[in-house]
Amino acid sequence: MPSTILFDPIGVALAALPRWTQMAVLVDENTKAHCYPLVQHHLPDHVLIEIPSGEEHKHLGTCEHIWDALTRHHFDRKSVVLNLGGGVIGDMGGFCAATYKRGMDFVQVPTTLLAQVDASVGGKLGIDFQGFKNHLGVFQEPLFVLIDVNFLGTLSQRELRSGFAEVVKHGLIADRAAWDALRSRSLGQLDWGQVVPHSVRLKEKVVAQDPTEKGLRKILNFGHTVGHAVESWFLTHQPLGGRLLHGEAIAVGMVAEAWLSVQKGLLPASELAMIEAYLLQTYGRVALPEAALPEMAHLARQDKKNEGQVILACLLRAAGEAVYDIPLTEAEIVESLRYYAGGLT
Ligand SMILES: NC(=O)c1ccc[n+]([C@@H]2O[C@H](COP(=O)([O-])OP(=O)(O)OC[C@H]3O[C@@H](n4cnc5c(N)ncnc54)[C@H](O)[C@@H]3O)[C@@H](O)[C@H]2O)c1
Ligand SMILES: [Zn+2]
């Protein structure tokens, strides 16, 4: 059953929730400092569970810590976990709740832009395992998702811009008018109170038609076939001092995949020019070493969405319209990365 999504100020939304026998609130050190003070006095008695922030803690060891706290406090199946944080907290806290005693309720309170417009919607939960991202997980919808854009006020500009890549993606795959509205403003001019609910509704609409990703939901992967590969490569190489955030990698992927869309005869070249100009202006151009391009393309094979040996991507027919299950070769991905890097311009 899809969850109820509330866009009210957090105090109002929390007051509307049912009462459970017990409540746990999951935070990391950042959301404890910045977000917990905004919700604490709106909550009934609860147990606070803190885990360290960061993707590197999204693993079984941290789950054990969460399950252990729930067990020590005698949580039963009628209790609830409120996940207060970004996508890591939401994915992992949801996974722990969905598996604790075969499933207890959980509520997502996403506090990053990425988590608000993407991770908290659609019921995908999970953790990383042996270096593979989201390798263990389940589909399970939270009972409620409470989205208050006021949480974004303490997010760094870089995290905000990274999450914004998913907002751009939603426009490019499904809503031409939203895309036109986004590109006519700079990031600082956007009204998150309007942009976030609209973007969430776009994702919701796609997920509702295909909850377990058998078909249409794959369009949400636009930019992610190449983007994930670039992200993975940077995770292990970190060439220019620092890692690439998810949305920054997806911005690279969206340019590369828009170019591939033109090569496949799907997208007019004029649309590519417009998409590329906007993304490069917003995200800059990430330096990709020429020698690394084949390795990156090879990494695209690992994608969970592929079938057998074939790389399947979602490409664009227009800004605002996507097509999925388009086969790509590693050589084509190398060419697209070379184009992005500036080699063919
Ligand atoms: N389930 C899905 O459908 C889905 C979709 C996209 C991404 N994801 C997952 O989401 C994760 C990434 O999410 P993310 O980008 O939110 O990362 P994150 O959860 O690591 O949060 C980023 C950083 O921001 C901090 N933070 C969170 N809220 C804050 C606030 N309001 N003010 C200040 N700091 C704050 C966090 O402590 C963390 O350091 C990945 O693990 C990815 O796999 C899941
Ligand atoms: Zn993404």
XYZ file of C-alpha atoms and ligand atoms in Angstrom:
390
model
C 0.000 0.000 0.000
C 1.468 3.397 -0.922
C 2.293 5.628 2.031
C 0.580 8.848 2.951
C 2.823 11.791 2.152
C 2.293 14.946 4.192
C 3.864 18.271 3.256
C 2.801 20.135 6.398
C 5.230 21.826 8.784
C 6.733 19.015 10.846
C 4.933 19.896 14.092
C 1.532 19.792 12.370
C 2.341 16.537 10.584
C 3.567 14.810 13.749
C 0.408 15.828 15.601
C -1.647 14.046 12.916
C 0.091 10.692 13.407
C -1.575 7.810 15.237
C -0.244 6.758 18.672
C 1.927 3.673 18.882
C 2.840 1.672 21.999
C 6.457 2.768 21.666
C 8.483 4.994 19.358
C 12.166 4.976 18.395
C 13.734 7.923 16.589
C 16.768 7.141 14.429
C 19.302 9.952 13.889
C 22.935 10.454 12.949
C 25.137 13.079 14.597
C 24.161 15.746 12.038
C 20.427 15.198 12.117
C 20.617 14.958 15.920
C 22.211 18.411 15.991
C 20.149 20.110 13.249
C 16.835 18.275 12.843
C 16.035 16.593 16.154
C 15.594 19.975 17.947
C 12.796 20.798 15.446
C 10.842 17.632 16.231
C 11.764 16.679 19.809
C 9.038 18.653 21.583
C 6.362 17.451 19.141
C 7.022 13.788 19.934
C 5.612 11.483 22.591
C 8.069 9.579 24.832
C 10.621 7.857 22.630
C 13.948 6.088 22.497
C 16.630 7.953 20.547
C 18.951 5.712 18.523
C 22.040 7.387 17.105
C 24.267 5.978 14.397
C 27.302 7.545 12.711
C 26.559 9.489 9.500
C 27.710 8.465 6.046
C 27.311 5.808 3.386
C 30.261 3.882 4.865
C 28.040 3.008 7.854
C 25.130 1.734 5.758
C 25.892 -1.898 6.537
C 24.882 -4.913 8.629
C 26.975 -3.862 11.636
C 24.945 -0.664 12.018
C 21.707 -2.627 11.553
C 22.758 -4.874 14.421
C 23.175 -1.799 16.599
C 19.637 -0.663 15.658
C 18.042 -4.111 16.133
C 19.896 -4.444 19.425
C 18.495 -1.120 20.723
C 14.941 -2.112 19.690
C 15.342 -5.480 21.410
C 16.822 -4.023 24.620
C 13.875 -1.623 24.880
C 11.398 -4.461 24.289
C 9.899 -3.003 21.125
C 7.000 -5.055 19.819
C 5.366 -5.149 16.390
C 2.916 -2.424 17.339
C 5.692 0.112 17.874
C 7.196 2.485 15.310
C 10.550 3.757 14.094
C 10.774 7.342 12.911
C 13.710 7.757 10.537
C 14.975 11.324 10.840
C 17.684 11.930 8.277
C 18.908 11.596 4.741
C 18.699 8.601 2.437
C 21.124 6.529 4.501
C 18.963 6.787 7.632
C 15.763 6.222 5.640
C 17.021 3.198 3.677
C 18.680 1.535 6.671
C 16.155 2.460 9.369
C 13.344 1.335 7.070
C 15.155 -1.931 6.351
C 15.648 -2.588 10.069
C 11.973 -1.838 10.811
C 10.696 -3.928 7.889
C 12.632 -6.963 9.122
C 12.338 -6.545 12.933
C 9.960 -9.256 14.177
C 8.854 -9.675 10.541
C 7.961 -6.019 10.241
C 6.989 -3.039 12.368
C 5.702 0.371 11.273
C 8.107 3.080 10.231
C 7.739 6.725 9.289
C 10.177 8.526 7.007
C 11.119 12.098 7.888
C 13.599 12.919 5.122
C 15.921 15.828 5.874
C 18.047 16.101 2.717
C 16.750 17.215 -0.664
C 17.760 13.859 -2.144
C 15.839 11.958 0.504
C 12.795 14.230 0.189
C 12.375 13.989 -3.577
C 13.770 10.511 -4.135
C 14.827 8.092 -1.383
C 11.775 8.424 0.868
C 9.313 7.743 -1.952
C 8.830 4.347 -3.577
C 9.451 1.852 -0.786
C 12.992 0.750 -1.669
C 14.928 -0.070 1.509
C 18.341 -1.565 1.970
C 21.971 -1.555 2.928
C 25.331 -2.042 1.233
C 27.084 -5.411 1.431
C 30.679 -6.337 0.599
C 31.139 -3.148 -1.371
C 27.934 -3.547 -3.408
C 25.480 -0.680 -3.006
C 21.986 -1.521 -1.743
C 22.805 -5.213 -2.191
C 20.504 -6.399 0.608
C 17.042 -4.947 0.819
C 13.305 -5.167 0.461
C 10.423 -3.223 -1.007
C 8.242 -1.933 1.835
C 6.316 1.319 1.996
C 6.492 3.421 5.165
C 3.190 4.259 6.789
C 3.859 7.989 6.412
C 6.396 10.250 4.775
C 6.599 13.680 6.396
C 8.279 16.225 4.153
C 9.105 19.635 5.600
C 11.423 21.737 3.423
C 12.499 23.730 6.485
C 14.951 20.906 7.244
C 16.860 21.909 4.099
C 17.953 25.152 5.753
C 20.935 23.507 7.477
C 22.031 21.403 4.522
C 25.278 22.425 2.799
C 24.949 24.067 -0.634
C 26.828 21.141 -2.120
C 24.424 18.537 -0.681
C 21.481 20.657 -1.805
C 22.813 20.917 -5.365
C 23.497 17.184 -5.408
C 19.919 16.322 -4.422
C 18.696 18.797 -7.006
C 19.965 16.487 -9.771
C 17.030 14.165 -8.992
C 14.599 17.082 -9.311
C 16.061 17.880 -12.736
C 15.847 14.187 -13.655
C 12.156 14.016 -12.764
C 11.474 16.960 -15.065
C 13.535 15.509 -17.915
C 11.848 12.094 -17.834
C 8.264 13.099 -17.238
C 7.396 16.792 -17.172
C 8.488 19.238 -19.834
C 6.818 22.188 -18.117
C 8.622 21.452 -14.828
C 11.934 21.214 -16.698
C 11.288 24.552 -18.433
C 10.445 26.164 -15.095
C 13.615 24.817 -13.438
C 16.000 25.889 -16.169
C 14.659 29.411 -16.290
C 15.907 30.054 -12.728
C 19.102 29.604 -10.778
C 19.202 27.223 -7.830
C 19.042 30.097 -5.347
C 15.822 31.414 -6.906
C 13.844 28.213 -6.483
C 10.981 27.938 -4.014
C 11.532 24.525 -2.387
C 8.050 24.617 -0.900
C 6.746 24.414 -4.452
C 9.506 22.440 -6.199
C 9.756 19.553 -3.708
C 6.052 18.521 -3.608
C 5.853 18.720 -7.403
C 8.926 16.540 -7.832
C 7.684 14.032 -5.255
C 4.337 13.759 -7.052
C 6.131 13.015 -10.331
C 8.048 10.131 -8.758
C 4.941 8.902 -6.940
C 2.984 8.784 -10.180
C 5.650 6.675 -11.883
C 6.066 4.308 -8.900
C 2.290 3.839 -8.551
C 2.148 2.418 -12.078
C 5.009 -0.028 -11.498
C 5.889 -0.462 -7.790
C 8.433 -3.279 -8.232
C 10.255 -1.934 -11.301
C 9.131 -4.398 -13.954
C 8.790 -1.691 -16.599
C 7.920 2.000 -16.439
C 9.673 2.629 -13.098
C 12.947 2.097 -14.937
C 12.631 5.627 -16.359
C 13.706 6.867 -12.914
C 17.137 5.506 -13.801
C 17.810 8.168 -16.411
C 21.372 9.398 -15.874
C 22.086 6.519 -13.504
C 23.554 3.883 -15.851
C 26.524 6.101 -16.670
C 26.209 8.155 -13.459
C 26.491 5.167 -11.113
C 29.509 3.921 -13.020
C 31.218 7.314 -12.662
C 30.241 7.437 -8.971
C 31.662 3.949 -8.325
C 34.889 4.754 -10.129
C 35.403 7.911 -8.057
C 34.703 5.972 -4.845
C 37.782 3.864 -5.398
C 40.006 6.411 -7.146
C 39.224 9.891 -5.796
C 41.587 11.526 -8.306
C 41.241 15.222 -7.716
C 41.062 15.253 -3.938
C 37.576 14.382 -2.866
C 34.653 12.208 -3.682
C 31.867 12.930 -6.065
C 28.419 13.203 -4.489
C 25.655 11.046 -5.939
C 23.822 13.875 -7.709
C 27.076 15.274 -9.112
C 27.739 11.895 -10.733
C 24.153 11.714 -11.988
C 24.574 15.131 -13.612
C 27.525 13.666 -15.576
C 25.359 10.648 -16.413
C 22.468 12.787 -17.634
C 24.696 14.656 -20.114
C 26.263 11.395 -21.321
C 22.900 9.643 -21.654
C 21.301 12.633 -23.398
C 24.170 12.392 -25.919
C 23.519 8.647 -26.289
C 19.845 9.461 -26.861
C 20.869 11.593 -29.848
C 23.177 8.846 -31.173
C 20.292 6.357 -31.016
C 18.110 8.689 -33.078
C 15.747 9.316 -30.188
C 16.475 12.892 -29.103
C 16.905 15.958 -31.347
C 20.408 17.469 -31.091
C 18.920 20.837 -30.100
C 17.463 19.248 -26.942
C 20.871 17.818 -26.036
C 22.430 21.270 -26.403
C 19.877 22.753 -24.014
C 20.201 19.951 -21.421
C 23.982 19.959 -21.581
C 24.286 23.740 -21.239
C 22.041 23.788 -18.182
C 23.726 20.869 -16.407
C 27.248 22.134 -17.072
C 26.292 25.589 -15.878
C 24.774 24.172 -12.675
C 27.334 21.458 -11.885
C 30.461 22.449 -13.794
C 32.358 19.841 -15.784
C 33.909 17.012 -13.757
C 37.396 16.142 -15.008
C 37.360 12.537 -16.230
C 40.797 11.082 -17.022
C 40.762 9.621 -20.562
C 42.499 6.446 -19.374
C 39.698 5.782 -16.855
C 36.816 5.864 -19.344
C 36.898 2.132 -20.303
C 37.005 1.194 -16.602
C 33.991 3.410 -15.930
C 32.095 1.887 -18.858
C 32.931 -1.570 -17.547
C 31.479 -0.645 -14.159
C 28.155 0.108 -15.873
C 27.814 -3.657 -16.357
C 27.404 -4.142 -12.590
C 24.137 -2.216 -12.564
C 21.285 -4.147 -10.902
C 18.951 -3.092 -13.719
C 20.854 -4.969 -16.418
C 19.711 -8.315 -17.678
C 22.424 -10.863 -18.337
C 25.335 -9.314 -20.192
C 23.326 -6.518 -21.788
C 23.516 -2.979 -20.399
C 20.015 -1.527 -20.408
C 19.538 2.201 -20.022
C 16.750 4.707 -19.935
C 17.175 7.395 -22.582
C 15.226 10.474 -23.671
C 12.939 10.987 -26.633
C 12.532 14.619 -25.634
C 13.086 16.760 -22.576
C 10.063 15.517 -20.618
C 9.733 12.071 -22.193
C 11.781 8.946 -21.487
C 12.105 5.456 -22.965
C 13.578 2.456 -21.113
C 15.363 -0.833 -21.807
C 17.588 0.614 -24.530
C 20.623 -1.675 -24.938
C 24.035 -0.043 -24.804
C 27.535 -1.380 -25.370
C 30.560 -0.515 -23.268
C 32.055 1.147 -26.353
C 29.048 3.457 -26.643
C 29.369 4.385 -22.968
C 33.065 5.187 -23.453
C 32.131 7.458 -26.379
C 29.481 9.219 -24.304
C 31.973 9.856 -21.489
C 34.490 11.128 -24.037
C 31.833 13.500 -25.330
C 31.113 14.685 -21.785
C 34.808 15.183 -21.113
C 34.946 17.533 -24.075
C 36.682 15.301 -26.609
C 34.047 15.520 -29.318
C 32.881 19.116 -28.981
N 15.453 4.217 -1.471
C 15.600 4.877 -2.585
O 14.750 4.839 -3.483
C 16.809 5.737 -2.756
C 16.875 6.655 -3.806
C 17.997 7.474 -3.903
C 19.034 7.341 -2.985
N 18.946 6.434 -1.974
C 20.021 6.282 -0.974
O 20.138 7.505 -0.275
C 21.466 7.625 0.243
C 21.945 9.034 0.024
O 21.082 9.920 0.683
P 21.547 11.381 1.124
O 22.156 12.083 -0.009
O 20.403 11.982 1.819
O 22.772 11.057 2.080
P 22.951 11.011 3.667
O 21.831 10.335 4.329
O 24.318 10.441 3.883
O 22.948 12.557 4.068
C 23.977 13.410 3.614
C 24.629 14.162 4.776
O 23.758 15.201 5.203
C 23.589 15.124 6.630
N 22.276 15.709 6.876
C 21.074 15.133 6.676
N 20.095 16.027 6.853
C 20.678 17.201 7.204
C 20.180 18.496 7.500
N 18.866 18.782 7.416
N 21.061 19.449 7.831
C 22.402 19.182 7.856
N 22.930 17.984 7.561
C 22.068 16.994 7.233
C 23.769 13.682 6.958
O 24.129 13.484 8.308
C 24.897 13.289 6.004
O 26.131 13.659 6.545
C 22.291 6.571 -0.469
O 22.597 5.542 0.432
C 21.379 6.056 -1.573
O 21.587 4.687 -1.859
C 17.865 5.634 -1.854
Zn 19.791 8.912 -7.867
